[in-house]
Amino acid sequence: MDLPPLCGPRGSATLRRVEPEATPPRPLRLAVVCPCYDEAAGVRQFFARLAPALAELRPAVDARVLFVDDGSADGTLAILEELAQEHPEVAVCGFSRNFGHQAAVSAGLELAAGADAVMVLDSDLQHPPELIREFVARWREGADIVHGVRRSTADAGPLKRLSSAAFYAVFNRLSDVALREGAADFYLLSGRVRAVLAAMPERARFVRGLVAWVGFRRAELPYDAPARAAGESKYGPLRMARMALDAVLSFSVAPIRLATHAGLAVSALGALYLAYVVVRHLAYGDLVQGWASLLCVTLILGGAQLLFIGLIGEYLARAYTELKARPLYVLARPLAGPLWPADREPPRGPAA
Ligand code: UDP
Ligand code: MG
């Protein structure tokens, strides 16, 4: 802006007020957390698609990849270390053994402190890296949680589909947080949601459930899951069942209530039956042959008791595990340094 001349009419010099130059905002820090377990066959292929997807976001977004090796036994860690050598934006950490997918995701969330947002995706190319830009766009529009929701999946057999549908139906009926069917571990979390989840001490972790539980503004992004790039799924029927049980028991006390209600009902029936036996004995005295029905009742009651003791045991076991407060995972190979230098600046919000 021009100011009037400083000295008299003769003065030809004008002072130009220097407008303070607006410092451009620093790039948004995006940590991309990729859990890997025995992914040696496909992880390079995965990174070959991830790297250009992230390069496309520059310079507005400064993305770092954080590979969490979950105790792989097939040389995955060595490949990841090579990737970290070749690409400065790649960081690697590795567990001392296989602690499970949920622990690997949790480690990633914890280690991504300082990020404005964290993207979590599988490293088998079932979560297309090209979609990360859409996740980031939704976050910049104001969503704290952007959840990928699977429209279709190329390599799930009828059994996996059916068991998955049954799991979501049961989970949503029993728990007070709603899980969207097909919402897998493919999501972007804002810095504040990441901080909340990383601070949660619970051990029987079902991160998807915690993401649903935590609240905040959310958006969904539909996607089609292709078949795995290479290797095999690590989630066989037994592991899936274990995870479903963990999920239901850590988000619902309905099963233990069911035990109480069923116990009450069975006892009431027993009492009625006892009344009938007493009346019949007094009236007719013909109950000698009743042993078979008695045996049935004993068996049914015994079975019900065992079942419910088992259920109570499940909760007790969980309470016990939480009490022990063991670390969720042990890092055998820690990160070489923080992803970003420590600063006092708070993480930038989703709409920034
Ligand atoms: N994974 C992991 N630890 C495990 C099992 C799996 O870190 O114990 C990783 C795996 O490398 C992949 C993701 O979790 O990146 C999803 O696993 P997978 O593809 O086997 O499951 P699916 O897609 O079949 O449900
Ligand atoms: Mg997979």
Coordinates of C-alpha atoms and ligand atoms in Angstrom, one line a residue:
M1 CA 0.0 0.0 0.0
D2 CA 1.4 3.4 -0.9
L3 CA 1.8 6.0 1.8
P4 CA 1.9 9.8 1.2
P5 CA 5.4 11.2 0.6
L6 CA 7.4 11.6 3.8
C7 CA 9.1 15.0 3.2
G8 CA 7.4 18.0 1.6
P9 CA 6.2 18.3 -1.9
R10 CA 9.8 18.0 -3.2
G11 CA 10.2 14.5 -1.9
S12 CA 9.8 12.0 -4.5
A13 CA 10.5 9.0 -2.3
T14 CA 7.5 7.2 -1.1
L15 CA 7.6 4.7 1.7
R16 CA 6.1 1.4 0.9
R17 CA 4.6 -0.3 3.9
V18 CA 5.9 -3.8 4.0
E19 CA 2.9 -6.1 4.6
P20 CA 4.0 -8.9 6.9
E21 CA 4.2 -11.9 4.6
A22 CA 1.8 -14.6 5.6
T23 CA 3.9 -17.6 6.5
P24 CA 2.6 -20.5 4.6
P25 CA 1.1 -23.2 7.0
R26 CA 3.4 -26.1 7.5
P27 CA 2.4 -29.2 5.6
L28 CA -0.1 -31.5 7.3
R29 CA 1.6 -34.4 8.9
L30 CA 0.1 -37.7 7.9
A31 CA 1.5 -41.0 9.4
V32 CA 0.5 -44.0 7.4
V33 CA 0.5 -47.1 9.6
C34 CA 0.9 -50.4 7.9
P35 CA 0.9 -53.6 10.0
C36 CA 2.8 -56.5 8.3
Y37 CA 2.9 -60.1 9.3
D38 CA 4.7 -62.5 6.9
E39 CA 4.2 -60.2 3.9
A40 CA 7.6 -60.7 2.3
A41 CA 6.0 -61.8 -0.9
G42 CA 3.9 -58.7 -1.5
V43 CA 5.2 -55.8 0.6
R44 CA 7.4 -54.3 -2.1
Q45 CA 4.6 -54.4 -4.5
F46 CA 2.4 -52.7 -1.8
F47 CA 5.0 -49.9 -1.3
A48 CA 5.4 -49.5 -5.0
R49 CA 1.7 -48.4 -5.1
L50 CA 1.7 -46.6 -1.8
A51 CA 4.7 -44.3 -2.5
P52 CA 3.2 -42.6 -5.6
A53 CA -0.2 -42.3 -3.8
L54 CA 1.6 -40.3 -1.1
A55 CA 3.8 -38.4 -3.4
E56 CA 0.7 -37.0 -5.1
L57 CA -0.4 -35.4 -1.8
R58 CA 2.8 -33.2 -1.5
P59 CA 3.4 -30.5 -0.8
A60 CA 0.3 -29.9 1.2
V61 CA 0.7 -33.2 3.1
D62 CA 3.9 -34.5 4.5
A63 CA 3.3 -38.2 4.7
R64 CA 5.5 -40.7 6.5
V65 CA 5.1 -44.5 6.3
L66 CA 5.3 -46.4 9.5
F67 CA 5.7 -50.1 9.0
V68 CA 5.0 -52.2 12.0
D69 CA 6.4 -55.7 11.6
D70 CA 4.4 -58.0 13.8
G71 CA 7.1 -60.7 14.4
S72 CA 7.2 -62.0 10.8
A73 CA 9.2 -65.2 10.3
D74 CA 9.6 -64.8 6.5
G75 CA 12.1 -62.0 6.3
T76 CA 9.6 -59.2 6.0
L77 CA 11.5 -57.1 8.5
A78 CA 14.7 -57.2 6.3
I79 CA 12.7 -56.0 3.3
L80 CA 11.1 -53.2 5.3
E81 CA 14.6 -52.1 6.6
E82 CA 15.8 -52.0 3.0
L83 CA 12.8 -49.8 2.1
A84 CA 13.6 -47.5 5.1
Q85 CA 17.2 -47.2 3.8
E86 CA 16.0 -46.4 0.3
H87 CA 13.3 -44.0 1.2
P88 CA 13.7 -41.3 3.9
E89 CA 9.9 -41.1 4.5
V90 CA 9.8 -44.8 5.6
A91 CA 10.1 -45.7 9.3
V92 CA 10.1 -49.3 10.5
C93 CA 9.6 -50.9 13.9
G94 CA 9.4 -54.6 14.7
F95 CA 7.8 -56.7 17.5
S96 CA 9.8 -59.4 19.3
R97 CA 7.2 -61.9 18.3
N98 CA 3.7 -62.0 16.7
F99 CA 1.4 -60.0 18.9
G100 CA -1.4 -59.8 16.5
H101 CA -2.9 -57.3 14.0
Q102 CA -4.7 -55.3 16.7
A103 CA -1.5 -54.8 18.7
A104 CA 0.4 -53.8 15.5
V105 CA -2.2 -51.1 14.7
S106 CA -2.2 -49.9 18.4
A107 CA 1.6 -49.7 18.2
G108 CA 1.4 -47.6 15.1
L109 CA -1.2 -45.3 16.6
E110 CA 1.1 -44.8 19.7
L111 CA 4.2 -44.3 17.7
A112 CA 2.6 -41.8 15.3
A113 CA 2.5 -39.1 18.1
G114 CA 3.0 -35.7 16.5
A115 CA 1.0 -36.5 13.4
D116 CA -2.0 -34.4 12.4
A117 CA -3.7 -37.5 11.2
V118 CA -3.0 -41.2 11.0
M119 CA -4.0 -43.5 8.1
V120 CA -4.2 -47.2 8.9
L121 CA -4.2 -49.7 6.1
D122 CA -3.3 -53.4 5.5
S123 CA -0.1 -54.0 3.6
D124 CA -1.5 -56.7 1.3
L125 CA -3.1 -54.2 -1.2
Q126 CA -6.6 -55.2 -0.1
H127 CA -6.9 -51.5 1.0
P128 CA -6.2 -49.5 -2.2
P129 CA -3.5 -46.9 -1.4
E130 CA -4.8 -44.7 -4.1
L131 CA -7.8 -44.0 -1.9
I132 CA -5.7 -42.2 0.7
R133 CA -6.2 -38.9 -1.1
E134 CA -10.0 -39.3 -0.6
F135 CA -9.5 -40.0 3.1
V136 CA -7.4 -36.9 3.4
A137 CA -9.9 -34.9 1.5
R138 CA -12.7 -35.9 3.9
W139 CA -10.5 -35.2 6.9
R140 CA -9.7 -31.7 5.5
E141 CA -13.5 -31.2 5.1
G142 CA -13.8 -31.6 8.8
A143 CA -14.2 -35.4 9.6
D144 CA -12.2 -36.7 12.6
I145 CA -12.7 -40.3 11.5
V146 CA -12.9 -41.4 7.9
H147 CA -13.8 -45.1 7.8
G148 CA -13.4 -47.2 4.6
V149 CA -16.5 -49.3 4.2
R150 CA -16.1 -52.4 2.0
R151 CA -18.7 -52.7 -0.7
S152 CA -17.4 -55.9 -2.1
T153 CA -14.5 -58.2 -1.5
A154 CA -12.9 -60.4 -4.2
D155 CA -11.5 -63.2 -2.1
A156 CA -14.0 -63.9 0.6
G157 CA -15.7 -67.3 0.3
P158 CA -19.4 -67.8 1.3
L159 CA -18.3 -69.0 4.7
K160 CA -16.3 -65.8 5.4
R161 CA -19.2 -63.6 4.1
L162 CA -21.8 -65.4 6.2
S163 CA -19.7 -65.4 9.4
S164 CA -18.9 -61.8 8.9
A165 CA -22.6 -60.8 8.5
A166 CA -23.5 -62.9 11.5
F167 CA -20.8 -61.2 13.6
Y168 CA -22.0 -57.7 12.8
A169 CA -25.6 -58.7 13.5
V170 CA -24.7 -60.2 16.9
F171 CA -22.3 -57.4 17.8
N172 CA -24.7 -54.6 17.0
R173 CA -27.5 -56.3 18.9
L174 CA -25.5 -56.8 22.0
S175 CA -23.3 -53.8 22.3
D176 CA -24.1 -50.2 22.7
V177 CA -21.7 -49.0 20.0
A178 CA -22.8 -49.6 16.4
L179 CA -20.3 -51.2 14.0
R180 CA -20.9 -50.6 10.3
E181 CA -20.8 -53.9 8.4
G182 CA -17.7 -53.9 6.2
A183 CA -15.9 -51.2 8.1
A184 CA -12.5 -52.9 8.4
D185 CA -9.2 -51.7 9.7
F186 CA -9.0 -49.1 6.9
Y187 CA -9.4 -45.6 8.4
L188 CA -8.0 -42.2 8.9
L189 CA -8.0 -40.7 12.4
S190 CA -7.4 -37.1 13.2
G191 CA -4.6 -36.3 15.7
R192 CA -7.0 -35.9 18.6
V193 CA -8.7 -39.2 18.0
R194 CA -5.3 -40.9 17.7
A195 CA -4.3 -39.4 21.0
V196 CA -7.5 -40.7 22.7
L197 CA -7.0 -44.2 21.3
A198 CA -3.3 -44.3 22.1
A199 CA -4.1 -43.4 25.7
M200 CA -6.6 -46.2 26.2
P201 CA -5.0 -48.9 28.4
E202 CA -7.3 -51.8 27.6
R203 CA -5.6 -54.9 26.4
A204 CA -8.2 -57.1 24.7
R205 CA -8.2 -54.6 22.0
F206 CA -10.7 -54.4 19.1
V207 CA -9.5 -51.2 17.6
R208 CA -12.4 -51.0 15.1
G209 CA -14.8 -51.1 18.1
L210 CA -12.8 -48.4 19.9
V211 CA -12.9 -46.2 16.8
A212 CA -16.7 -46.6 16.8
W213 CA -16.8 -45.9 20.5
V214 CA -14.7 -42.8 20.6
G215 CA -17.3 -40.6 18.8
F216 CA -16.3 -37.4 17.0
R217 CA -17.3 -36.3 13.5
R218 CA -17.1 -39.2 11.1
A219 CA -17.3 -39.9 7.4
E220 CA -17.5 -43.0 5.4
L221 CA -15.7 -44.0 2.2
P222 CA -17.0 -47.0 0.2
Y223 CA -14.4 -49.1 -1.5
D224 CA -14.0 -52.5 -3.3
A225 CA -11.5 -54.8 -1.7
P226 CA -9.5 -56.7 -4.3
A227 CA -7.9 -60.1 -3.6
R228 CA -4.6 -60.2 -1.7
A229 CA -1.5 -59.1 -3.7
A230 CA 0.4 -62.1 -2.5
G231 CA 0.6 -64.6 0.3
E232 CA -2.3 -65.9 2.5
S233 CA -4.7 -64.4 4.9
K234 CA -3.7 -64.8 8.5
Y235 CA -7.2 -64.8 9.7
G236 CA -8.4 -68.3 9.5
P237 CA -11.8 -69.3 11.0
L238 CA -10.3 -69.9 14.5
R239 CA -8.6 -66.5 14.7
M240 CA -11.7 -64.8 13.4
A241 CA -13.8 -66.5 16.0
R242 CA -11.4 -65.5 18.7
M243 CA -11.5 -61.9 17.5
A244 CA -15.3 -61.9 17.3
L245 CA -15.4 -63.2 20.9
D246 CA -12.9 -60.5 22.0
A247 CA -15.0 -57.9 20.3
V248 CA -18.4 -58.9 21.7
L249 CA -17.0 -59.5 25.3
S250 CA -15.1 -56.3 25.4
F251 CA -18.1 -54.2 24.2
S252 CA -21.0 -55.9 25.8
V253 CA -22.1 -57.2 29.2
A254 CA -25.2 -58.7 27.6
P255 CA -23.9 -62.3 27.6
I256 CA -23.3 -62.2 31.4
R257 CA -26.8 -60.8 31.8
L258 CA -28.1 -63.6 29.6
A259 CA -26.5 -66.0 32.1
T260 CA -28.4 -64.4 35.0
H261 CA -31.8 -64.3 33.1
A262 CA -31.4 -67.9 31.8
G263 CA -30.3 -69.0 35.3
L264 CA -33.4 -67.5 36.8
A265 CA -35.7 -69.0 34.3
V266 CA -34.2 -72.5 34.6
S267 CA -34.4 -72.3 38.4
A268 CA -38.0 -71.2 38.3
L269 CA -38.8 -74.2 36.0
G270 CA -37.0 -76.4 38.5
A271 CA -39.1 -75.0 41.4
L272 CA -42.3 -75.5 39.5
Y273 CA -41.3 -79.1 38.7
L274 CA -40.4 -79.6 42.4
A275 CA -43.9 -78.4 43.4
Y276 CA -45.5 -80.8 40.8
V277 CA -43.4 -83.7 42.2
V278 CA -44.5 -82.9 45.8
V279 CA -48.1 -82.6 44.9
R280 CA -48.1 -85.7 42.8
H281 CA -46.3 -87.7 45.6
L282 CA -48.9 -86.5 48.1
A283 CA -51.8 -87.2 45.9
Y284 CA -50.8 -90.4 44.1
G285 CA -47.5 -91.7 45.7
D286 CA -46.5 -93.1 42.2
L287 CA -43.2 -91.4 41.6
V288 CA -40.8 -94.3 41.6
Q289 CA -40.3 -94.2 37.8
G290 CA -39.5 -90.5 37.8
W291 CA -35.8 -91.0 37.9
A292 CA -35.4 -90.4 34.1
S293 CA -36.9 -87.0 34.3
L294 CA -34.8 -86.2 37.3
L295 CA -31.8 -87.2 35.4
C296 CA -32.8 -85.0 32.5
V297 CA -33.3 -82.0 34.8
T298 CA -29.9 -82.6 36.5
L299 CA -28.2 -82.8 33.1
I300 CA -29.9 -79.7 31.8
L301 CA -29.1 -77.7 34.9
G302 CA -25.6 -79.0 35.0
G303 CA -25.0 -78.0 31.4
A304 CA -26.5 -74.6 31.9
Q305 CA -24.3 -74.1 35.0
L306 CA -21.2 -75.1 33.1
L307 CA -22.0 -72.8 30.2
F308 CA -22.5 -69.8 32.5
I309 CA -19.5 -70.6 34.7
G310 CA -17.6 -70.6 31.4
L311 CA -19.0 -67.2 30.4
I312 CA -18.3 -65.7 33.8
G313 CA -14.8 -67.2 33.5
E314 CA -14.3 -65.3 30.2
Y315 CA -15.1 -62.0 31.9
L316 CA -12.9 -62.9 34.9
A317 CA -10.1 -63.8 32.6
R318 CA -10.4 -60.4 30.9
A319 CA -10.5 -58.6 34.2
Y320 CA -7.4 -60.6 35.2
T321 CA -5.6 -59.7 32.0
E322 CA -6.4 -56.0 32.4
L323 CA -5.3 -56.1 36.1
K324 CA -1.9 -57.5 35.1
A325 CA -1.5 -54.4 32.8
R326 CA 1.2 -56.1 30.7
P327 CA 2.4 -54.0 27.8
L328 CA 0.4 -54.6 24.7
Y329 CA 3.5 -55.4 22.7
V330 CA 7.3 -55.3 23.0
L331 CA 9.4 -53.5 20.5
A332 CA 12.5 -55.4 19.6
R333 CA 13.5 -52.8 17.0
P334 CA 12.4 -49.4 18.0
L335 CA 12.0 -46.5 15.6
A336 CA 15.4 -44.8 14.9
G337 CA 13.9 -41.5 16.0
P338 CA 10.6 -39.6 16.2
L339 CA 8.7 -39.3 12.9
W340 CA 8.8 -35.5 13.3
P341 CA 11.0 -33.4 15.6
A342 CA 9.3 -32.7 18.9
D343 CA 7.7 -29.3 19.0
R344 CA 5.1 -27.6 21.1
E345 CA 2.7 -26.9 18.3
P346 CA -0.6 -28.8 18.8
P347 CA -1.7 -31.0 15.9
R348 CA -3.6 -29.2 13.2
G349 CA -7.3 -29.9 13.1
P350 CA -9.1 -31.8 10.4
A351 CA -10.5 -28.7 8.7
A352 CA -7.1 -26.9 8.6
Ligands
UDP1 N1 -1.4 -58.8 10.3 C1 -0.6 -58.5 11.4 N2 -0.5 -59.4 12.4 C2 -1.2 -60.6 12.4 C3 -2.1 -60.9 11.3 C4 -2.1 -60.0 10.3 O1 0.0 -57.5 11.5 O2 -1.1 -61.4 13.3 C5 -1.5 -57.8 9.2 C6 -1.3 -58.4 7.8 O3 0.1 -58.3 7.4 C7 -2.2 -57.5 6.9 C8 -3.3 -57.1 7.9 O4 -2.8 -57.3 9.2 O5 -1.5 -56.3 6.6 C9 -4.6 -57.9 7.6 O6 -4.3 -59.3 7.7 P1 -4.9 -60.3 6.7 O7 -4.8 -59.8 5.3 O8 -4.2 -61.6 6.9 O9 -6.4 -60.4 7.1 P2 -7.7 -60.4 6.1 O10 -7.5 -59.3 5.2 O11 -7.7 -61.7 5.5 O12 -8.9 -60.2 7.1
MG2 MG -6.0 -59.0 3.9

